[in-house]
Amino acid sequence: MKKLISNGMIVTAADTYLGDILIDNGVVVMIGTGLEAQDAEVVDASGCYVFPGGVDPHTHLDMPFGGTVTADDFETGTKAAAFGGTTTIIDFCLTTKGETLQKAVNTWHGKARGKAVIDYGFHLMVSEVTETVLTELPRIIHEEGISSLKVFMAYKNVLQADDGTLYRTLLLAKEQGALVMVHAENGDVIDFLVNEALAAGRTEPIYHALTRPPELEGEATGRAVALTGMADSQLYVVHVTCAEAVRQIEAGRAKGLQIYGETCPQYLNLDVSYLEKTNFEGAKYVWSPPLREAWNQEVLWNALRSGSLQTVGSDQCSFNFKGQKELGLGDFSKIPNGGPMIEDRLSVLYSEGVEKGRISLNQFVNIISTTSAKLFGLFPQKGTIAIGSDADIVIFDPSVRRKISAETHHMNVDYNAFEGMDIMGEPITVLVRGEFVIRDKEFVGMPGSGHYLHRKKFGATNGIATKPSSSEGVL
Ligand code: URP
Ligand code: ZN
Ligand code: ZN
Ligand code: ZN
């Protein structure tokens, strides 16, 4: 049945205007004022903003990590995402050395299929560049529509790749039209510092942060930027936390390089002192890279406002405090890294960003949805409200005042890193391809209704202004 979203304040990355949206067959077919359609179900959005559904470019669902598996899988994780106004996620498909990439991709399809309630795509991790990888990757980029490759510069002896692998991945990405993503921290030096701390009996959660100083994030970010310049390729730095890394990204962009950066809600709003909470509660705030001194938050907000950083990803990677974070009792290096963020990403950015005057409403939409859709080959199907775009729509009431709490969140995890935080605004109704997934704050979706997204290659026709290349056109 057709749907008419009437009288809402429609907000895109470019415009803010009062209007109606007519949806048919899962896509937006008309936008105007005073629209009428006899055969359409009317959804009143008066007093609310109408945003394009959030696109979360960074999630880890059902992922084995740190000796355990994330608490949220594709069902609980995407449900929570939908409650939070996110209608598309791109999850990281981990690979194993010596096994085919296709096997890893099949495993990830198996995790999501029949479970996801919103649409999803995958990034693919590259940990080595062998003959098999060189033959498989172009096919996977093309046939699976996986146009982003992830290289870890940290997690030594687990996920870390060497610089040669990063460089060869950048070259391959340039040739094949993919975007290289890096976790930028110097894993070798961190490994040394962690061993040194443990040998000295420093086992508390705070040592997680003290053994991963910002210099090591800045150094790795600068190294990745330099290699991108040499390869004349394209780079997306995930979860940027500090001034040192922002400066490296800015320097690369100032040279005209195609460097993009993401930060996360935790780095914008929490600081390193949380790791000092007593009774091992600091473990709840263990992310890599770690939370930083509070002054970095303003650097990150300024970078979002000025465009030095372009996106906010959740880095959703939830572990229960009881039984999972507790694996690191007596040894901080065994605390599973990561936290629950998929649900609150959009609302916290709205409340702390727009309501507090740090970013504009249109910047908010750009950061939370549009730019990720463009960078990752989904625009204009996703990331905007326009004729022909998927009707992924969030009706958001900015007047709601509420408290974030694990008591009321929908993630499958026993704590919330923003527990007790007062925020303004709440997604009320959320549609994916024109179907209600959240209606008046109730889940009405269906596991398995989320579609796998075959993404376009980087650059061409995505709304990203790339340099001329031999294979693809320029915008
Ligand atoms: O601590 C984090 N960020 N956990 C998730 C894995 C990663 O490095 O993104
Ligand atoms: Zn990472
Ligand atoms: Zn991550
Ligand atoms: Zn379907």
Coordinates of C-alpha atoms and ligand atoms in Angstrom, one line a residue:
M1 CA 0.0 0.0 0.0
K2 CA 1.1 3.6 -0.7
K3 CA 2.1 5.7 2.3
L4 CA 1.9 9.5 2.6
I5 CA 4.2 11.0 5.3
S6 CA 2.5 14.3 5.8
N7 CA 3.4 17.7 7.1
G8 CA 6.9 16.8 8.5
M9 CA 10.0 19.0 8.4
I10 CA 12.0 17.2 5.8
V11 CA 15.7 17.5 6.4
T12 CA 18.4 16.4 3.9
A13 CA 22.1 17.2 3.8
A14 CA 21.2 20.2 1.6
D15 CA 17.7 21.4 2.6
T16 CA 15.1 21.8 5.4
Y17 CA 11.5 22.3 4.3
L18 CA 7.9 21.5 5.3
G19 CA 6.5 18.9 3.0
D20 CA 4.8 15.6 2.3
I21 CA 6.4 12.4 0.9
L22 CA 4.5 9.9 -1.1
I23 CA 5.9 6.3 -1.1
D24 CA 5.0 3.5 -3.4
N25 CA 6.7 0.2 -3.9
G26 CA 9.3 1.0 -1.3
V27 CA 10.6 4.2 -3.0
V28 CA 9.8 7.9 -2.7
V29 CA 7.7 8.7 -5.7
M30 CA 6.6 12.3 -5.0
I31 CA 7.6 15.2 -2.7
G32 CA 5.5 18.3 -2.3
T33 CA 3.1 20.3 -0.2
G34 CA -0.6 19.5 0.2
L35 CA -0.2 16.1 -1.5
E36 CA -3.3 13.9 -1.5
A37 CA -3.5 10.3 -2.4
Q38 CA -6.8 8.4 -1.9
D39 CA -5.2 5.0 -1.8
A40 CA -2.4 5.9 0.6
E41 CA -2.1 5.3 4.3
V42 CA -1.4 8.7 5.9
V43 CA 1.3 9.0 8.5
D44 CA 1.2 12.3 10.3
A45 CA 4.6 13.8 10.9
S46 CA 3.6 17.2 12.1
G47 CA 6.0 18.7 14.7
C48 CA 8.6 16.2 13.7
Y49 CA 11.7 16.1 11.6
V50 CA 11.7 13.7 8.7
F51 CA 15.3 12.4 8.1
P52 CA 16.7 9.9 5.6
G53 CA 17.4 6.7 7.6
G54 CA 20.8 6.6 9.3
V55 CA 23.6 4.8 7.5
D56 CA 26.0 3.3 10.0
P57 CA 29.3 2.6 8.2
H58 CA 30.9 0.7 11.1
T59 CA 29.4 -2.3 12.9
H60 CA 30.6 -5.6 14.3
L61 CA 27.7 -7.9 14.8
D62 CA 28.0 -11.6 15.7
M63 CA 31.8 -11.2 15.6
P64 CA 34.3 -13.4 17.4
F65 CA 36.8 -11.1 19.2
G66 CA 38.9 -11.1 22.3
G67 CA 38.2 -14.7 23.2
T68 CA 34.4 -14.3 23.0
V69 CA 31.6 -13.3 20.6
T70 CA 29.8 -9.9 20.5
A71 CA 26.6 -9.9 22.5
D72 CA 24.6 -8.5 19.7
D73 CA 24.0 -10.5 16.5
F74 CA 22.3 -9.4 13.3
E75 CA 18.9 -9.7 14.8
T76 CA 19.3 -7.9 18.1
G77 CA 21.8 -5.4 16.6
T78 CA 19.7 -4.4 13.7
K79 CA 16.6 -4.1 15.8
A80 CA 18.4 -1.8 18.2
A81 CA 19.7 0.2 15.2
A82 CA 16.2 0.6 13.9
F83 CA 14.9 1.9 17.2
G84 CA 17.8 4.4 17.0
G85 CA 16.8 5.6 13.5
T86 CA 19.5 3.6 11.5
T87 CA 18.2 1.8 8.4
T88 CA 21.4 0.6 6.8
I89 CA 24.6 -0.8 8.4
I90 CA 27.9 -1.9 6.8
D91 CA 29.4 -4.6 8.9
F92 CA 33.0 -5.8 8.9
C93 CA 33.5 -9.3 7.4
L94 CA 36.6 -10.7 9.1
T95 CA 38.9 -13.0 7.1
T96 CA 41.4 -15.7 8.2
K97 CA 44.8 -16.0 6.7
G98 CA 45.1 -19.1 4.4
E99 CA 41.3 -19.3 3.9
T100 CA 39.5 -17.9 0.8
L101 CA 37.9 -14.5 1.0
Q102 CA 34.7 -16.1 -0.5
K103 CA 34.5 -18.4 2.5
A104 CA 34.6 -15.5 4.9
V105 CA 32.0 -13.6 2.9
N106 CA 29.7 -16.7 2.9
T107 CA 30.1 -16.9 6.6
W108 CA 29.0 -13.3 7.0
H109 CA 26.0 -13.8 4.7
G110 CA 25.1 -16.7 6.9
K111 CA 25.2 -14.5 10.1
A112 CA 22.9 -11.9 8.6
R113 CA 20.5 -13.9 6.5
G114 CA 17.1 -14.5 8.1
K115 CA 18.0 -12.1 11.0
A116 CA 18.6 -8.5 9.8
V117 CA 15.6 -6.2 10.1
I118 CA 17.3 -3.3 8.2
D119 CA 19.4 -3.3 5.1
Y120 CA 23.1 -4.2 5.3
G121 CA 26.4 -4.5 3.4
F122 CA 29.8 -5.8 4.2
H123 CA 33.3 -4.4 4.3
L124 CA 36.0 -7.0 3.7
M125 CA 39.1 -7.3 5.9
V126 CA 42.4 -7.8 4.1
S127 CA 45.2 -9.3 6.2
E128 CA 47.6 -10.5 3.5
V129 CA 48.1 -10.0 -0.2
T130 CA 48.8 -13.4 -1.7
E131 CA 48.3 -14.7 -5.2
T132 CA 44.9 -16.1 -4.2
V133 CA 43.8 -12.8 -2.7
L134 CA 45.0 -11.0 -5.8
T135 CA 42.8 -13.1 -8.0
E136 CA 39.8 -13.3 -5.6
L137 CA 39.5 -9.6 -4.6
P138 CA 38.6 -8.1 -7.9
R139 CA 35.8 -10.7 -8.4
I140 CA 34.5 -10.1 -4.8
I141 CA 34.5 -6.4 -5.2
H142 CA 32.5 -6.7 -8.4
E143 CA 30.3 -9.7 -7.8
E144 CA 29.5 -9.3 -4.1
G145 CA 29.4 -5.5 -4.4
I146 CA 31.9 -5.1 -1.5
S147 CA 33.7 -1.9 -2.4
S148 CA 35.6 -1.2 0.8
L149 CA 38.5 -3.1 2.2
K150 CA 39.7 -3.0 5.9
V151 CA 43.3 -3.1 7.0
F152 CA 44.1 -3.3 10.7
M153 CA 47.4 -1.6 11.7
A154 CA 46.9 -2.8 15.3
Y155 CA 46.0 -6.0 17.2
K156 CA 49.4 -7.6 16.7
N157 CA 49.3 -11.4 16.2
V158 CA 45.5 -11.2 15.8
L159 CA 44.2 -9.0 13.1
Q160 CA 47.2 -6.7 12.3
A161 CA 48.6 -6.5 8.8
D162 CA 52.0 -5.2 7.8
D163 CA 52.7 -2.0 5.9
G164 CA 53.5 -3.9 2.7
T165 CA 50.0 -5.4 2.9
L166 CA 48.5 -2.0 3.4
Y167 CA 50.4 -0.5 0.5
R168 CA 49.4 -3.3 -1.9
T169 CA 45.8 -3.1 -0.7
L170 CA 45.9 0.7 -1.5
L171 CA 47.2 0.0 -5.0
L172 CA 44.6 -2.7 -5.6
A173 CA 41.8 -0.5 -4.3
K174 CA 42.9 2.3 -6.7
E175 CA 42.8 -0.1 -9.6
Q176 CA 39.5 -1.8 -8.7
G177 CA 37.5 1.2 -7.4
A178 CA 37.4 0.3 -3.7
L179 CA 37.9 2.5 -0.5
V180 CA 40.6 1.3 1.9
M181 CA 39.7 1.6 5.6
V182 CA 42.3 1.5 8.3
H183 CA 42.3 1.0 12.1
A184 CA 45.2 3.3 12.6
E185 CA 47.3 2.6 15.7
N186 CA 50.9 1.4 15.8
G187 CA 50.3 -2.2 16.9
D188 CA 54.0 -3.1 17.3
V189 CA 54.7 -0.4 19.8
I190 CA 51.4 -1.0 21.6
D191 CA 52.4 -4.7 22.0
F192 CA 55.7 -3.7 23.6
L193 CA 54.0 -1.2 26.0
V194 CA 51.3 -3.7 27.0
N195 CA 53.9 -6.4 27.8
E196 CA 55.9 -3.9 29.8
A197 CA 52.9 -2.7 31.8
L198 CA 51.8 -6.3 32.6
A199 CA 55.3 -7.3 33.6
A200 CA 55.3 -4.3 36.1
G201 CA 52.0 -5.6 37.6
R202 CA 49.9 -2.8 36.0
T203 CA 46.7 -4.7 35.3
E204 CA 43.8 -2.3 35.8
P205 CA 41.6 -1.1 32.9
I206 CA 43.2 2.4 32.8
Y207 CA 46.4 0.8 31.5
H208 CA 44.6 -0.1 28.4
A209 CA 44.5 3.6 27.6
L210 CA 48.0 4.4 28.9
T211 CA 49.6 1.7 26.7
R212 CA 47.9 3.1 23.6
P213 CA 48.8 6.8 23.7
P214 CA 47.6 9.3 21.0
E215 CA 51.0 9.6 19.5
L216 CA 50.6 6.0 18.3
E217 CA 47.3 6.8 16.6
G218 CA 48.7 9.9 15.1
E219 CA 51.8 8.1 13.8
A220 CA 49.8 5.3 12.2
T221 CA 47.3 7.7 10.7
G222 CA 50.2 9.7 9.2
R223 CA 51.8 6.6 7.8
A224 CA 48.5 5.4 6.2
V225 CA 48.0 8.9 4.7
A226 CA 51.6 8.9 3.3
L227 CA 51.1 5.5 1.7
T228 CA 47.8 6.6 0.3
G229 CA 49.6 9.5 -1.4
M230 CA 52.3 7.3 -2.8
A231 CA 49.7 4.9 -4.2
D232 CA 47.5 7.7 -5.4
S233 CA 44.7 5.8 -3.8
Q234 CA 41.8 6.6 -1.3
L235 CA 41.6 6.1 2.4
Y236 CA 39.0 6.2 5.2
V237 CA 40.3 6.3 8.7
V238 CA 37.9 4.6 11.1
H239 CA 37.2 5.7 14.7
V240 CA 39.4 8.8 15.0
T241 CA 39.8 9.8 18.6
C242 CA 42.4 12.6 19.0
A243 CA 44.0 15.8 17.8
E244 CA 47.1 13.9 16.6
A245 CA 45.1 11.9 14.1
V246 CA 42.9 14.7 13.0
R247 CA 46.0 16.8 12.1
Q248 CA 47.3 14.0 9.9
I249 CA 44.0 13.7 8.1
E250 CA 43.9 17.5 7.6
A251 CA 47.5 17.5 6.3
G252 CA 46.6 14.8 3.8
R253 CA 43.5 16.5 2.6
A254 CA 45.3 19.8 2.3
K255 CA 47.7 18.1 -0.2
G256 CA 44.6 17.2 -2.2
L257 CA 44.7 13.5 -1.2
Q258 CA 41.4 11.5 -1.0
I259 CA 41.4 11.0 2.8
Y260 CA 38.3 10.6 4.8
G261 CA 37.8 10.3 8.6
E262 CA 35.2 8.9 10.9
T263 CA 34.7 9.4 14.6
C264 CA 32.3 7.7 17.0
P265 CA 29.8 9.0 19.7
Q266 CA 32.0 7.7 22.5
Y267 CA 35.0 9.8 21.5
L268 CA 32.8 12.9 21.2
N269 CA 31.2 12.6 24.6
L270 CA 33.3 10.4 27.0
D271 CA 36.9 10.7 28.2
V272 CA 39.7 8.6 29.5
S273 CA 38.7 9.2 33.2
Y274 CA 35.9 6.6 32.7
L275 CA 38.5 3.9 32.6
E276 CA 39.4 4.7 36.2
K277 CA 35.9 3.8 37.5
T278 CA 36.1 1.5 40.5
N279 CA 35.0 -2.2 40.8
F280 CA 36.4 -2.9 37.4
E281 CA 33.7 -0.8 35.8
G282 CA 36.4 1.0 33.8
A283 CA 36.3 -2.1 31.6
K284 CA 33.0 -1.0 30.1
Y285 CA 34.8 1.9 28.5
V286 CA 37.6 -0.1 26.9
W287 CA 37.7 0.7 23.2
S288 CA 40.7 0.7 20.8
P289 CA 41.8 3.4 20.2
P290 CA 41.0 4.4 23.8
L291 CA 39.0 7.3 25.1
R292 CA 41.2 10.4 25.3
E293 CA 41.6 13.4 27.5
A294 CA 38.5 15.5 27.4
W295 CA 39.9 18.4 25.4
N296 CA 40.1 16.2 22.3
Q297 CA 36.3 16.2 22.1
E298 CA 36.1 19.8 21.0
V299 CA 38.8 19.0 18.4
L300 CA 36.6 16.2 17.0
W301 CA 33.4 18.4 17.0
N302 CA 35.3 21.1 15.2
A303 CA 36.6 18.6 12.7
L304 CA 33.1 17.4 12.0
R305 CA 31.8 21.0 11.6
S306 CA 34.7 22.0 9.3
G307 CA 34.5 18.8 7.3
S308 CA 38.0 17.5 8.2
L309 CA 36.1 14.4 9.5
Q310 CA 33.0 13.4 7.6
T311 CA 31.1 10.6 9.4
V312 CA 30.2 9.2 12.7
G313 CA 30.1 5.4 12.9
S314 CA 28.9 3.5 15.9
D315 CA 31.8 0.9 15.9
Q316 CA 29.1 -1.2 17.5
C317 CA 30.9 -4.1 19.2
S318 CA 29.0 -5.0 22.4
F319 CA 30.2 -7.2 25.2
N320 CA 28.3 -7.8 28.5
F321 CA 30.0 -6.5 31.6
K322 CA 29.2 -9.8 33.4
G323 CA 31.1 -12.7 31.9
Q324 CA 32.6 -10.9 28.9
K325 CA 34.3 -7.7 29.9
E326 CA 35.2 -9.6 33.1
L327 CA 37.5 -11.8 31.1
G328 CA 40.0 -9.1 31.7
L329 CA 39.9 -9.1 35.5
G330 CA 43.5 -9.1 36.6
D331 CA 44.8 -8.4 33.0
F332 CA 43.5 -5.4 31.1
S333 CA 44.8 -6.8 27.8
K334 CA 42.2 -9.6 28.0
I335 CA 39.2 -7.1 28.2
P336 CA 37.3 -7.5 25.0
N337 CA 37.6 -4.2 23.1
G338 CA 34.4 -2.4 22.1
G339 CA 31.0 -1.2 23.3
P340 CA 27.3 -0.9 22.5
M341 CA 26.6 2.2 20.3
I342 CA 24.4 1.2 17.4
E343 CA 21.2 2.4 19.0
D344 CA 22.3 5.8 20.4
R345 CA 24.6 7.0 17.6
L346 CA 22.0 9.1 15.8
S347 CA 20.2 10.5 18.8
V348 CA 23.4 11.4 20.7
L349 CA 24.8 13.2 17.6
Y350 CA 21.5 15.1 17.3
S351 CA 21.3 16.1 20.9
E352 CA 24.9 16.9 21.6
G353 CA 25.5 18.2 18.1
V354 CA 22.5 20.0 16.8
E355 CA 20.8 20.9 20.0
K356 CA 24.0 22.3 21.4
G357 CA 24.8 24.3 18.3
R358 CA 27.9 22.4 17.3
I359 CA 26.7 21.3 13.9
S360 CA 23.7 22.3 11.8
L361 CA 20.7 20.1 11.1
N362 CA 21.9 19.6 7.5
Q363 CA 25.4 18.7 8.7
F364 CA 23.9 16.2 11.1
V365 CA 22.1 14.4 8.2
N366 CA 25.2 14.5 6.1
I367 CA 27.3 13.0 8.9
I368 CA 24.8 10.4 10.1
S369 CA 23.6 9.3 6.6
T370 CA 24.4 11.0 3.4
T371 CA 28.2 11.0 3.4
S372 CA 28.5 7.3 4.3
A373 CA 26.0 6.4 1.5
K374 CA 28.2 8.3 -0.9
L375 CA 31.6 7.0 0.3
F376 CA 30.4 3.4 0.3
G377 CA 28.6 3.2 -3.0
L378 CA 25.0 3.4 -1.8
F379 CA 23.9 7.0 -2.9
P380 CA 21.3 8.0 -4.0
Q381 CA 19.5 4.7 -3.2
K382 CA 20.4 5.4 0.5
G383 CA 21.4 8.5 2.3
T384 CA 18.8 11.0 1.1
I385 CA 15.1 11.7 0.6
A386 CA 14.6 12.2 -3.1
I387 CA 12.4 10.8 -5.9
G388 CA 13.5 7.3 -6.7
S389 CA 15.4 6.8 -3.4
D390 CA 14.6 4.0 -1.1
A391 CA 11.9 5.1 1.4
D392 CA 14.2 4.7 4.4
I393 CA 12.8 7.3 6.6
V394 CA 13.0 8.4 10.2
I395 CA 10.2 10.5 11.9
F396 CA 12.1 12.1 14.7
D397 CA 10.4 14.1 17.5
P398 CA 12.9 16.8 18.6
S399 CA 10.8 17.8 21.6
V400 CA 11.2 14.6 23.6
R401 CA 13.5 14.8 26.6
R402 CA 14.7 11.5 27.8
K403 CA 17.5 9.6 29.7
I404 CA 19.6 6.9 28.0
S405 CA 19.7 3.7 30.0
A406 CA 20.4 0.0 29.7
E407 CA 16.9 -0.5 31.4
T408 CA 15.2 0.9 28.3
H409 CA 17.7 0.3 25.4
H410 CA 17.2 -2.6 22.9
M411 CA 20.7 -3.8 22.5
N412 CA 21.4 -7.3 23.9
V413 CA 23.9 -6.1 26.5
D414 CA 23.8 -5.4 30.2
Y415 CA 25.1 -1.8 30.3
N416 CA 25.0 1.4 28.3
A417 CA 28.1 3.6 28.1
F418 CA 25.8 6.7 28.2
E419 CA 23.8 5.5 31.2
G420 CA 21.9 8.4 32.7
M421 CA 22.7 10.9 29.9
D422 CA 19.9 13.4 29.3
I423 CA 19.2 13.9 25.6
M424 CA 16.7 15.7 23.4
G425 CA 14.9 14.0 20.6
E426 CA 13.8 10.5 19.7
P427 CA 13.0 8.5 16.6
I428 CA 9.3 7.7 16.7
T429 CA 8.6 5.9 13.5
V430 CA 11.1 4.3 11.1
L431 CA 10.5 2.9 7.7
V432 CA 12.8 0.7 5.6
R433 CA 12.0 0.6 1.9
G434 CA 8.5 2.0 2.8
E435 CA 7.7 -0.7 5.4
F436 CA 7.3 0.2 9.1
V437 CA 10.0 -1.3 11.2
I438 CA 9.4 0.9 14.2
R439 CA 5.9 2.4 14.5
D440 CA 5.1 4.7 17.4
K441 CA 8.2 3.4 19.2
E442 CA 7.2 -0.2 18.9
F443 CA 9.1 -2.8 16.8
V444 CA 6.8 -4.0 14.0
G445 CA 9.5 -5.4 11.7
M446 CA 10.5 -8.9 10.7
P447 CA 13.8 -10.7 11.1
G448 CA 15.1 -11.5 7.7
S449 CA 13.4 -8.5 6.0
G450 CA 16.7 -6.6 5.7
H451 CA 18.2 -6.8 2.2
Y452 CA 21.9 -7.4 1.4
L453 CA 23.3 -4.3 -0.4
H454 CA 25.4 -4.9 -3.5
R455 CA 27.4 -1.6 -3.4
K456 CA 28.8 0.4 -6.3
K457 CA 32.5 1.0 -6.7
F458 CA 34.1 4.0 -5.0
G459 CA 33.8 7.3 -6.7
A460 CA 31.9 7.0 -10.0
T461 CA 28.4 8.4 -9.8
N462 CA 28.3 8.3 -6.0
G463 CA 28.5 12.0 -5.5
I464 CA 32.1 11.9 -4.4
A465 CA 34.3 14.3 -6.3
T466 CA 37.2 12.1 -7.3
K467 CA 40.2 12.9 -9.4
P468 CA 40.1 11.7 -13.0
S469 CA 41.1 8.0 -13.4
S470 CA 41.6 5.9 -16.4
S471 CA 38.7 3.5 -15.7
E472 CA 35.9 5.6 -14.2
G473 CA 34.3 8.9 -15.0
V474 CA 34.5 12.1 -13.0
L475 CA 31.7 14.1 -11.5
Ligands
URP1 O1 37.5 -1.4 20.5 C1 37.0 -1.5 19.4 N1 37.1 -0.5 18.5 N2 36.4 -2.7 19.0 C2 35.9 -3.0 17.8 C3 37.0 -3.5 16.8 C4 37.7 -2.3 16.2 O2 38.9 -2.2 16.3 O3 37.0 -1.6 15.5
ZN2 ZN 39.2 -0.7 15.0
ZN3 ZN 35.4 -1.4 14.7
ZN4 ZN 13.1 -8.7 0.9

